[in-house]
Coordinates of C-alpha atoms and ligand atoms in Angstrom, one line a residue:
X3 CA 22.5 -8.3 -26.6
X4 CA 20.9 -11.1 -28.7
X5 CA 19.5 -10.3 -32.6
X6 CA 16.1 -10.8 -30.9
X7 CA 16.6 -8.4 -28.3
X8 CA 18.4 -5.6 -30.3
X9 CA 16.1 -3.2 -32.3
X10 CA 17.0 -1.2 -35.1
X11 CA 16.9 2.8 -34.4
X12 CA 17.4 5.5 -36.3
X13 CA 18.3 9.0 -34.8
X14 CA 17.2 12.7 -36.8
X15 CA 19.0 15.1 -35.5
X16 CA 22.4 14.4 -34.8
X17 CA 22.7 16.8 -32.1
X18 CA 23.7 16.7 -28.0
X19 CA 20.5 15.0 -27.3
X20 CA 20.6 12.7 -31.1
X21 CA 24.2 11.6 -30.9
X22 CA 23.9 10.8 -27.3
X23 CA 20.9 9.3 -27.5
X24 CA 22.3 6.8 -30.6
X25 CA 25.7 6.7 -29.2
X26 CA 24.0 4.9 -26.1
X27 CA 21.5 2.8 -27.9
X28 CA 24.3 1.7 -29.7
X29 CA 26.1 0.9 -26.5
X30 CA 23.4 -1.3 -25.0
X31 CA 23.5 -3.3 -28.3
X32 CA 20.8 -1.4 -30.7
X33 CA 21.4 -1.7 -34.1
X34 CA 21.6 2.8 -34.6
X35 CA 21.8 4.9 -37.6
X36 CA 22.5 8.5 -36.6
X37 CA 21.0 10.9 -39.5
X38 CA 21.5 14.9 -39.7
X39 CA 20.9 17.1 -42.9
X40 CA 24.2 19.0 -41.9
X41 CA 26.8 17.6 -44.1
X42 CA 29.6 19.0 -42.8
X43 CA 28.5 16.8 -38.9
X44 CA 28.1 13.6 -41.1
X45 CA 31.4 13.9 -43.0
X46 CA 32.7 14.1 -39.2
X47 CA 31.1 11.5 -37.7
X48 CA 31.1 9.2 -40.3
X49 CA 35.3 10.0 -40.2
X50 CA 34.5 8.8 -35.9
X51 CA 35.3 12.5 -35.2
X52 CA 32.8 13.7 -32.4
X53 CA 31.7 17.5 -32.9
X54 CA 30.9 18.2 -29.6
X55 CA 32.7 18.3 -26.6
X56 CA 31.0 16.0 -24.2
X57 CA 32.7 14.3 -21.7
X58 CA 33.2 10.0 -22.7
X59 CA 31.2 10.6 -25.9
X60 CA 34.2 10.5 -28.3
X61 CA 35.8 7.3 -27.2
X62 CA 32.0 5.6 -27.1
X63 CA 31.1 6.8 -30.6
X64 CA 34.6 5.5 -31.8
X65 CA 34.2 2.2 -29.9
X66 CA 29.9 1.6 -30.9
X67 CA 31.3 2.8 -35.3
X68 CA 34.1 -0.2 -34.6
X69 CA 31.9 -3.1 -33.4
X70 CA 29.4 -2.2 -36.2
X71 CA 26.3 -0.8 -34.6
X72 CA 26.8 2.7 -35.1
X73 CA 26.8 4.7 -38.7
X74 CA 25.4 7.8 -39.9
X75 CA 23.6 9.0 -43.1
X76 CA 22.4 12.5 -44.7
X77 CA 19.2 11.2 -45.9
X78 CA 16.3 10.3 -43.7
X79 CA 14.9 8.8 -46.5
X80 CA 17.9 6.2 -46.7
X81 CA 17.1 5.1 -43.4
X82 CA 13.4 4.6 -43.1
X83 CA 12.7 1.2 -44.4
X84 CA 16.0 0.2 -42.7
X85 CA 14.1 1.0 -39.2
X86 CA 11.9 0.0 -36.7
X87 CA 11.6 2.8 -34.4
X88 CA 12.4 6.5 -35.7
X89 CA 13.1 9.3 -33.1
X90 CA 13.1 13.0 -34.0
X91 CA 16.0 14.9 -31.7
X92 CA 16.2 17.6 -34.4
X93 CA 15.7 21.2 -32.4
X94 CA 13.1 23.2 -31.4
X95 CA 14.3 26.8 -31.4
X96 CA 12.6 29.8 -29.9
X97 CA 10.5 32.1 -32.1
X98 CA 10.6 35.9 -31.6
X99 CA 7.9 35.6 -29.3
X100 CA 8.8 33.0 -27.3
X101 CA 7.2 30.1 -28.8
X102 CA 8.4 27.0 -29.7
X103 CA 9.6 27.0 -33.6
X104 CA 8.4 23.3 -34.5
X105 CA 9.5 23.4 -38.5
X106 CA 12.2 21.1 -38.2
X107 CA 10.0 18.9 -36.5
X108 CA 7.7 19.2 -39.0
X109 CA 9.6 18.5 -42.0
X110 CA 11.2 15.2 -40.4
X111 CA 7.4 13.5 -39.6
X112 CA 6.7 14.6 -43.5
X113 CA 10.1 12.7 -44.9
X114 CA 9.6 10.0 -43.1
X115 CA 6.0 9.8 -43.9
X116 CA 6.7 9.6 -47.8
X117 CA 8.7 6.9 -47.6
X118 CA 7.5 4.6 -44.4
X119 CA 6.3 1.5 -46.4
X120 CA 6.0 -0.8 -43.2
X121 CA 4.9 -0.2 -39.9
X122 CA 7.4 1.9 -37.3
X123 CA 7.3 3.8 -34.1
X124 CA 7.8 7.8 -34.6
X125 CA 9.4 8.9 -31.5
X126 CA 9.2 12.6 -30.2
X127 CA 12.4 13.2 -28.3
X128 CA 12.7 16.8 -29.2
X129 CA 11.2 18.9 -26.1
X130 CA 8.0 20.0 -27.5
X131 CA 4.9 22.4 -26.4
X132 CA 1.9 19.1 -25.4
X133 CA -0.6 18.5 -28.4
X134 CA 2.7 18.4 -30.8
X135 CA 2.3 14.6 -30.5
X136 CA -1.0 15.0 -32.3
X137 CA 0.1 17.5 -35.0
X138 CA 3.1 15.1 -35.8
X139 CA 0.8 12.4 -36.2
X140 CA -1.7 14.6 -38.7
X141 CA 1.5 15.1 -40.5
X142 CA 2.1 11.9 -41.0
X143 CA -1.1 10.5 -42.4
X144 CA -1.3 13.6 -44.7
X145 CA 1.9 12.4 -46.4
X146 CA 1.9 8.7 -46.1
X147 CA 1.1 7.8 -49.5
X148 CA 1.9 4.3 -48.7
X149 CA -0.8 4.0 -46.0
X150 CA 2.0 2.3 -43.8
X151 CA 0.6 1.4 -40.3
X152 CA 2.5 4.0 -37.5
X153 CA 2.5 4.9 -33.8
X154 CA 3.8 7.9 -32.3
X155 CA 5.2 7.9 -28.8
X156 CA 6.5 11.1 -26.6
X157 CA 9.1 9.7 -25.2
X158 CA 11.2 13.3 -23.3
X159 CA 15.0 13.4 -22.9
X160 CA 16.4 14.7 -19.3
X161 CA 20.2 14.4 -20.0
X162 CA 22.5 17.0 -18.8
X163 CA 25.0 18.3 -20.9
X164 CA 28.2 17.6 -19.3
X165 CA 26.7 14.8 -17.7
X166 CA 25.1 13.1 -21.0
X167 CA 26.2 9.4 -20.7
X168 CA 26.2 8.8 -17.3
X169 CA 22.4 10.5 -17.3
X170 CA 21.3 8.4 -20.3
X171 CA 22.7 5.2 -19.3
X172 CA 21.2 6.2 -15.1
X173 CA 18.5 8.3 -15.6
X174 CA 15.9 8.8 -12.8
X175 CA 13.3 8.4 -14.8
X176 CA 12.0 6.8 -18.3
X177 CA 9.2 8.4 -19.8
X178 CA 6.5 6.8 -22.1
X179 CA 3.9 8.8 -23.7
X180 CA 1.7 6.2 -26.0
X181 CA -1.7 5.8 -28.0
X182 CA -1.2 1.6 -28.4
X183 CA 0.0 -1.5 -26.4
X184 CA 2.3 -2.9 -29.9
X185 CA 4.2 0.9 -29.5
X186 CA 4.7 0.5 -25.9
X187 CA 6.4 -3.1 -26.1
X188 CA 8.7 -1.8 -28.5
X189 CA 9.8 1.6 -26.2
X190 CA 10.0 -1.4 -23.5
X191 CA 12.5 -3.5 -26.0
X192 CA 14.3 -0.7 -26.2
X193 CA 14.9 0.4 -23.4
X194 CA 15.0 -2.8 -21.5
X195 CA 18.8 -2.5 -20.6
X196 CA 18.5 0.5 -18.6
X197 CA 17.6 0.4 -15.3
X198 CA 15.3 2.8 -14.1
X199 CA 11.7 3.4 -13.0
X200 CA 9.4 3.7 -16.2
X201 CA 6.5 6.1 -16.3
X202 CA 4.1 5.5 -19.0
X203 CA 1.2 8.0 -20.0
X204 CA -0.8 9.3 -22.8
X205 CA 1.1 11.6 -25.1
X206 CA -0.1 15.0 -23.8
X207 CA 1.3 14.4 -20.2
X208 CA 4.5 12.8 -21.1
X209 CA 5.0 16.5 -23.2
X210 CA 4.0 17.9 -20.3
X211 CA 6.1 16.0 -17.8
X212 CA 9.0 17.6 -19.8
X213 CA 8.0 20.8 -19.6
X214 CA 7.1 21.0 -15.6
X215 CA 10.1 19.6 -14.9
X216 CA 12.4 21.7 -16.7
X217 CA 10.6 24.6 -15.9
X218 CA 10.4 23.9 -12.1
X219 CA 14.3 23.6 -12.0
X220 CA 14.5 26.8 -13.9
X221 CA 12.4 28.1 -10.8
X222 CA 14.7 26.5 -8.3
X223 CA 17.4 28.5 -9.4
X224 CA 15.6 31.7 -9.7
X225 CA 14.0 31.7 -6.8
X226 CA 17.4 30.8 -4.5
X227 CA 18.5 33.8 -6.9
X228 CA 16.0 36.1 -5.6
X229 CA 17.0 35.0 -2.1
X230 CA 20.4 35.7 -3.1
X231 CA 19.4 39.3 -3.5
X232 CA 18.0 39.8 -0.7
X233 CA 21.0 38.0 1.6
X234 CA 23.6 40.1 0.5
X235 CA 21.4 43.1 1.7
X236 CA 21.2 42.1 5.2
X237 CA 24.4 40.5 5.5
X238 CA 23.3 36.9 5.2
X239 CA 25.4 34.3 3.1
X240 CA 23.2 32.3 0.8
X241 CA 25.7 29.5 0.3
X242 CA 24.8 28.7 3.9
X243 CA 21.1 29.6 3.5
X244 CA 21.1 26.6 0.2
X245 CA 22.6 24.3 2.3
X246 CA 20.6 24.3 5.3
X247 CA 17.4 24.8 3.1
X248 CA 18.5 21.6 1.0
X249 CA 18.9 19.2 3.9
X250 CA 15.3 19.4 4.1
X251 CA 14.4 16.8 2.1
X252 CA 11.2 18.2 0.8
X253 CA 13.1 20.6 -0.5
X254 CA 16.4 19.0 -1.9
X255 CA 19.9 20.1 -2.4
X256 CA 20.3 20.1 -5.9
X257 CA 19.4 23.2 -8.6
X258 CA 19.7 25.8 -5.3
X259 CA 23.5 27.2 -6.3
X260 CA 23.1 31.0 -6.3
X261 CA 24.6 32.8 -9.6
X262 CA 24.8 34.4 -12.5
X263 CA 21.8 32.5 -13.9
X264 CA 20.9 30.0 -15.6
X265 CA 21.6 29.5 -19.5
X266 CA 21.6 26.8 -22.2
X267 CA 20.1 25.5 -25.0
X268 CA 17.0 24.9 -22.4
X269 CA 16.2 26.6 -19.7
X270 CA 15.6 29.8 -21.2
X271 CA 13.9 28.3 -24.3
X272 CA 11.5 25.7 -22.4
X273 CA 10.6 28.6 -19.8
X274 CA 9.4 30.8 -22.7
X275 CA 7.8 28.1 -24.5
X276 CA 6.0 27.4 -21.4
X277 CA 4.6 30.4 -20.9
X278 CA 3.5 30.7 -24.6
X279 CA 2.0 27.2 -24.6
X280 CA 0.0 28.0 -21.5
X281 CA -1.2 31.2 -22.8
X282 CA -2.4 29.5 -26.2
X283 CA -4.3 27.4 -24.1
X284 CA -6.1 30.7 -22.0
X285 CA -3.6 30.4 -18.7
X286 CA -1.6 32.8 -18.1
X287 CA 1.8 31.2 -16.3
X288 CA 2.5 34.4 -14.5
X289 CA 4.9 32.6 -11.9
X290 CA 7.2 31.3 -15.3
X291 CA 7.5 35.2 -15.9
X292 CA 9.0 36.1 -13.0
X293 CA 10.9 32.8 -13.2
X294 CA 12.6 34.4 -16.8
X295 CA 12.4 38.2 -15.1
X296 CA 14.8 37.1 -12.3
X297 CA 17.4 35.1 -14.6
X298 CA 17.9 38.0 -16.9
X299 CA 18.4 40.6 -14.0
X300 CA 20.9 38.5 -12.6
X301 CA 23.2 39.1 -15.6
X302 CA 23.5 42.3 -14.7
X303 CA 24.5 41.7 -11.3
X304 CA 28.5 41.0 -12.1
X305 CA 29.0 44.5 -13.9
X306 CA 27.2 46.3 -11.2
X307 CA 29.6 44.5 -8.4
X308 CA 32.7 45.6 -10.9
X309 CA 31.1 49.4 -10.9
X310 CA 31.0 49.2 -7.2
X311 CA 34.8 48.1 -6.8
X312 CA 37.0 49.7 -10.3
X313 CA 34.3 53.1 -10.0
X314 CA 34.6 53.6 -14.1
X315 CA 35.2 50.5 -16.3
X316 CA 36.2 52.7 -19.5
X317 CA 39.8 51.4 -20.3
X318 CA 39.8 49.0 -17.8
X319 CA 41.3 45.7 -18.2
X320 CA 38.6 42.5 -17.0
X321 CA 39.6 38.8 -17.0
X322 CA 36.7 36.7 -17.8
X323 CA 37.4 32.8 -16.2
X324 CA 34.8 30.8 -17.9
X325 CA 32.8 31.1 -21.2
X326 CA 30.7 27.9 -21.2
X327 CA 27.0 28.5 -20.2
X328 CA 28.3 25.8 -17.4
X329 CA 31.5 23.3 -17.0
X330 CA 32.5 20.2 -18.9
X331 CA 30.7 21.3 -22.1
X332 CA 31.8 23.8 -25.0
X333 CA 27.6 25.1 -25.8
X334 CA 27.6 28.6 -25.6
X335 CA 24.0 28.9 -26.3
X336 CA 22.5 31.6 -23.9
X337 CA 25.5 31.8 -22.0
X338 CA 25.6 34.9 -19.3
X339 CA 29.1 35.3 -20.9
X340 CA 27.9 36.5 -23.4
X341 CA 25.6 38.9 -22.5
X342 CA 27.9 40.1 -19.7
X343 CA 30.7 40.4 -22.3
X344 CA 28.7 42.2 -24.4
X345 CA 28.0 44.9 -21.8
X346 CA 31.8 45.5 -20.8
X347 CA 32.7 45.8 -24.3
X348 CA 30.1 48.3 -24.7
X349 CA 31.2 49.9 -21.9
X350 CA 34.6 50.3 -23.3
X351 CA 36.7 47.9 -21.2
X352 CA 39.3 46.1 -22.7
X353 CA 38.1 42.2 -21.7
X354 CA 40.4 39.0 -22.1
X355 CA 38.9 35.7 -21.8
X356 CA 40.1 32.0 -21.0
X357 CA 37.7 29.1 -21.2
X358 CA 39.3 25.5 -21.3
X359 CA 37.5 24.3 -24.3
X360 CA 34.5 27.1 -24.9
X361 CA 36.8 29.7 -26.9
X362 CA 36.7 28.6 -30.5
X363 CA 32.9 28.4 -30.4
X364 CA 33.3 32.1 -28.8
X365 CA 35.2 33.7 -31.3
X366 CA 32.8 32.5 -33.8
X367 CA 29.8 34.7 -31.5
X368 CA 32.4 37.5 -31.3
X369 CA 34.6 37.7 -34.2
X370 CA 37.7 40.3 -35.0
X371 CA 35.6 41.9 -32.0
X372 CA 38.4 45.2 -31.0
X373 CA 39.4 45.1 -27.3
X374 CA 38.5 41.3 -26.8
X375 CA 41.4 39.1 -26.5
X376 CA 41.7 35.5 -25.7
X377 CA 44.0 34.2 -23.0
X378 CA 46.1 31.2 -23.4
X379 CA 45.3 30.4 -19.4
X380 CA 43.5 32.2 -16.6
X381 CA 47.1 33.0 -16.1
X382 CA 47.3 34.8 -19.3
X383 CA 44.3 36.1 -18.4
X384 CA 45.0 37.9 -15.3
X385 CA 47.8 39.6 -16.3
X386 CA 47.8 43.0 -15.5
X387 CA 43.6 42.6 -14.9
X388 CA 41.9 45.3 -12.9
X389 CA 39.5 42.7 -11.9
X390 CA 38.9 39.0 -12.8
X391 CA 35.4 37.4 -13.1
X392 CA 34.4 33.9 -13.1
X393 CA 31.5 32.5 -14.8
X394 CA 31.6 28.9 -15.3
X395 CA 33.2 27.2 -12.2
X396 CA 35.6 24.7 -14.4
X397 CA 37.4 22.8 -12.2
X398 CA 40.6 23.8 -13.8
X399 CA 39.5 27.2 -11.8
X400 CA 39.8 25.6 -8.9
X401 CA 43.4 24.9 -9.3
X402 CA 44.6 28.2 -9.4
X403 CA 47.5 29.9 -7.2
X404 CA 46.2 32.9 -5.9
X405 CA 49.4 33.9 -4.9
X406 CA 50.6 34.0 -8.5
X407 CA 47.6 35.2 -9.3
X408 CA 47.7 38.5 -7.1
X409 CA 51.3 39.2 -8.1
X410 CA 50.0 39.5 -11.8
X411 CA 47.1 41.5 -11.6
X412 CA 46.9 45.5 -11.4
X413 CA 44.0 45.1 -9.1
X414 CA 43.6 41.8 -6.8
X415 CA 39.5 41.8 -7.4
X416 CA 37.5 38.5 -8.1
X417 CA 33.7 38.7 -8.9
X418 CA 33.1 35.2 -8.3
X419 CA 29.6 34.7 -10.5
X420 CA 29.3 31.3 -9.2
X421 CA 30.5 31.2 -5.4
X422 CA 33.0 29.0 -6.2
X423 CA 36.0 30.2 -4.2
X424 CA 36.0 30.2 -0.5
X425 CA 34.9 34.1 0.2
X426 CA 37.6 34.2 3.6
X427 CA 40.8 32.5 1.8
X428 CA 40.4 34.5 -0.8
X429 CA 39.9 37.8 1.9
X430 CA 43.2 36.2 3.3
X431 CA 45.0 36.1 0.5
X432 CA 44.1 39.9 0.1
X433 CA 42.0 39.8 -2.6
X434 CA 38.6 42.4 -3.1
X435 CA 36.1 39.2 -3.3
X436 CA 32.6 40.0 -4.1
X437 CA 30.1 36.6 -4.7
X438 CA 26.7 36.5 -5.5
X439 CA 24.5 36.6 -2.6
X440 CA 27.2 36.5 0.2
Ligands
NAD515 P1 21.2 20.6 -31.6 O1 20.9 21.8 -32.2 O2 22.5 20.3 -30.9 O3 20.9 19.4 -32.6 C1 19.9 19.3 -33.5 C2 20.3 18.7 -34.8 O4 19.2 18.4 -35.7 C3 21.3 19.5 -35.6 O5 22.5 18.8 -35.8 C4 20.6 19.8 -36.9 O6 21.5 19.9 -38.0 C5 19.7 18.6 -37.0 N1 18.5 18.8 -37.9 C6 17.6 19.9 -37.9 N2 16.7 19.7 -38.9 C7 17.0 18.5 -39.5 C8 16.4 17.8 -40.5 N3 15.3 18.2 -41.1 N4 16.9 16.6 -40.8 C9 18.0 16.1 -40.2 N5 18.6 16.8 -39.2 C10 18.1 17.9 -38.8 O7 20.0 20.3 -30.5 P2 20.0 19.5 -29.2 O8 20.6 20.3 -28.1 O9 20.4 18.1 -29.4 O10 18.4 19.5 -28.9 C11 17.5 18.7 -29.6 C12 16.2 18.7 -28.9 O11 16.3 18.0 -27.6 C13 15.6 20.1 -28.5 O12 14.2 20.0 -28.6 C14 16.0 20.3 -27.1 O13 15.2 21.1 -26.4 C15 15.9 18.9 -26.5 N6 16.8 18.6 -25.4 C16 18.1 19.0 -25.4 C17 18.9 18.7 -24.3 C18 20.3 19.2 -24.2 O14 21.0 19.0 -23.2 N7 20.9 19.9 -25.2 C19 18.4 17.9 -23.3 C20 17.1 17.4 -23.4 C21 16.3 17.8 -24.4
UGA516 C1 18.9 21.0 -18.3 C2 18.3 19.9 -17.3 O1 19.1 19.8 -16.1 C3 18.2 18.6 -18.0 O2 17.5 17.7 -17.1 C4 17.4 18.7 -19.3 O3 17.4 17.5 -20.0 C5 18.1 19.8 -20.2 O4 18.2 21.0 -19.5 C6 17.3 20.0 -21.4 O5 16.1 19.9 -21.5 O6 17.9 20.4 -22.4 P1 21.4 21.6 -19.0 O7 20.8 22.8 -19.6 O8 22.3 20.7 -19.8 O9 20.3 20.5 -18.5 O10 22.2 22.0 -17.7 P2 21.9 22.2 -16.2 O11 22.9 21.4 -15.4 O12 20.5 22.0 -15.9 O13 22.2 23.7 -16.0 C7 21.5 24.7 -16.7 C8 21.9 26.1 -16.2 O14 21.5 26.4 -14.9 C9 23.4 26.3 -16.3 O15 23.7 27.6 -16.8 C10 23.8 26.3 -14.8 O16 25.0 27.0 -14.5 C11 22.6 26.8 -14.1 N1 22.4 26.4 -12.7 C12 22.2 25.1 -12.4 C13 22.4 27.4 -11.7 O17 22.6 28.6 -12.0 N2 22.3 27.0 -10.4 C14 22.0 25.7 -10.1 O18 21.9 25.4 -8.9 C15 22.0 24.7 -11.1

């Protein structure tokens, strides 16, 4: 890319969505400085260390820190004046009662408001309840003692984790949500070497689009999850119920995988915030209720299903296959794990877990925790198991020799939380197999 095409970005929030997001930018030529106020990540980064697991992000930030257009910095006051376009990717936690917590949000638009001295763009790339566009923007002329001319732009972040490069570099969609033409030009500049369709809106429906969409996956799941339910009860497979359903292509094959649930930093959070939002604004999202009602029911499922096969699981042994709240990506944040750990441990079973690279992050959520071990393989896991579950279909699960598998085990039983295995092989191989919905 050419100086006059190459803009320079700064990132705050050096997080999945923040690194990513600068990693790329950096990729397609952007000049990107990549700020967080956790100094233990920049003393990382700044090293070329990645601190998440993300699948190609490592050897891009490496590459993008070598050819100059990547560093990183503590201090969003540093970086200001040494930008054109600011995004905010800090997070947006839940509150207690479901709402969106928007401090951090908050406190970035202020720091950079004190020391803007020229004009810049203030991107929103943080998911956000709509009207936060306007409150960042009240923000900022509160504390611009400089009077610097400003725009902000919602500008919503779809990436997968797991997925994160390939969906930034190919997303399906680009999203624009601006107040002037000068603003929009420079979202264009930016974004020029991506190929995609571009949507551009006011500020209130580019939050929005964010929302809906997210939430309408969320529903997607839940409501193939629901179906699930009532499947197994007549003897119906859903797997086969998805797939047929899918082919219509009104409907679509994607988000309709029957399972544990759905978890992440995400779902759950942007569901709730959702709901929240729309009841501030005197709608009550009823159907985003059920939509949360269903996912956390469907945790409970996999101990239920163990009941029904090992009658009493006090002193039992359980093999948990998978930690991460899905595969190729160590988050645990509102994992079903963790919840469905939670409730054999409570139950007094003895549990032993493998996850290829979710454990460390696990022991941190469990620590010194009595009758949890952690398995050096599913192997390892399996040994002497009265059952084995699997909750994040890993490839590496796919892998595994059954026969090996049965020989080590006290009990051959697999609750496969994901339908990942195929149900007859596994009936062939003389295993107990109970899937979700099947
Ligand atoms: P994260 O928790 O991984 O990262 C947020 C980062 O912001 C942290 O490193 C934190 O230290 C930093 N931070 C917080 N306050 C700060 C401040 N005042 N100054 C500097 N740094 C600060 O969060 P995430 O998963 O990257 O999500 C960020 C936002 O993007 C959220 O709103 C989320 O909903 C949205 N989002 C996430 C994903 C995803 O896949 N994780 C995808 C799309 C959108
Ligand atoms: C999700 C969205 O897919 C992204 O577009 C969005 O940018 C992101 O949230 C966000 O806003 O943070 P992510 O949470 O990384 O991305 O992961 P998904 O692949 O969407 O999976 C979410 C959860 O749903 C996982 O626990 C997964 O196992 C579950 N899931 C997914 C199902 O149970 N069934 C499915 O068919 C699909």
């Amino acid at each position: 890319m050419s100086k006059k095409d190459s803009v320079r970005i700064s990132i705050v929030g050096s997080g999945y969505v923040g690194l990513v997001s600068g990693v790329c930018f950096a990729e397609i030529g952007h000049r990107v400085i990549c700020v967080d106020n956790n100094r233990e990540k920049i003393k990382k980064l700044k090293k070329g260390i990645c601190p998440i697991y993300e699948p190609d992000l490592d050897r891009l930030l490496k590459k993008n820190i070598k050819e100059k257009r990547l560093s990183f910095s503590g201090s969003v006051r540093d970086v200001v004046e040494k930008s054109d376009a600011i995004f905010i990717a800090v997070n947006t936690p839940p509150r207690a009662d479901g709402s969106c917590d928007l401090q951090y949000v908050e406190a970035v638009a202020r720091e950079i408001a004190l020391s803007m001295r020229s004009y810049k763009v203030i991107v929103e790339k943080s998911t956000v309840p709509a009207e936060t566009g306007k409150k960042i923007k009240q923000t900022m002329k509160l504390y611009n003692k400089n009077n610097a001319p400003f725009d902000v732009v919602s500008n919503p972040e779809f990436l997968r984790e797991g997925h994160a490069i390939g969906d930034f570099m190919k997303p399906d969609r680009i999203v624009f949500g601006v107040e002037s033409e000068k603003a929009e030009k420079i979202m264009r500049k930016i974004y020029k070497p991506i190929k995609a369709p571009v949507i551009v809106t006011n500020i209130e429906t580019s939050e929005l689009i964010k929302h809906a969409s997210n939430s309408f996956l969320a529903t997607k799941i839940s409501f193939i999850n629901a179906v699930s339910n009532v499947a197994e009860r007549v003897g119906a497979d859903i797997k086969d119920i998805s797939k047929a359903m899918g082919l219509d292509k009104r409907i679509g094959s994607h988000f309709l995988d029957a399972g544990v649930g759905f978890g992440g930093s995400c779902f759950p959070k942007d569901v709730l915030a959702f709901i929240h939002m729309a009841q501030n604004l005197g709608y009550d999202m009823n159907i985003l209720k059920e939509v949360y009602r269903i996912n956390r029911e469907q945790r409970k499922i996999v101990v239920e299903k163990l009941k029904e096969i090992i009658w009493n699981i006090e002193g039992k042994k359980i093999a948990v296959w998978g930690l991460a709240f899905k595969p190729d990506t160590d988050d645990l944040r509102n994992a079903p794990s963790i919840d469905i750990i939670r409730e054999l441990l409570d139950s007094k079973a003895s549990v032993c877990v493998y996850d290829p690279v979710a454990m460390d992050n696990f022991r941190k959520i469990f620590p010194n925790r009595k009758n949890l071990k952690f398995a050096r393989s599913p192997y390892d896991a399996a040994k002497g198991a009265d059952a084995a579950v699997l909750l994040t279909e890993w490839s590496e699960f796919g892998r595994i020799d059954f026969k090996k598998v049965k020989k080590i085990m006290n009990v051959a039983a697999i609750i496969d939380g994901r339908n990942f295995y195929d149900k007859n092989k596994l009936i062939k191989a003389g295993f107990i197999y109970r899937g979700i919905g099947r």
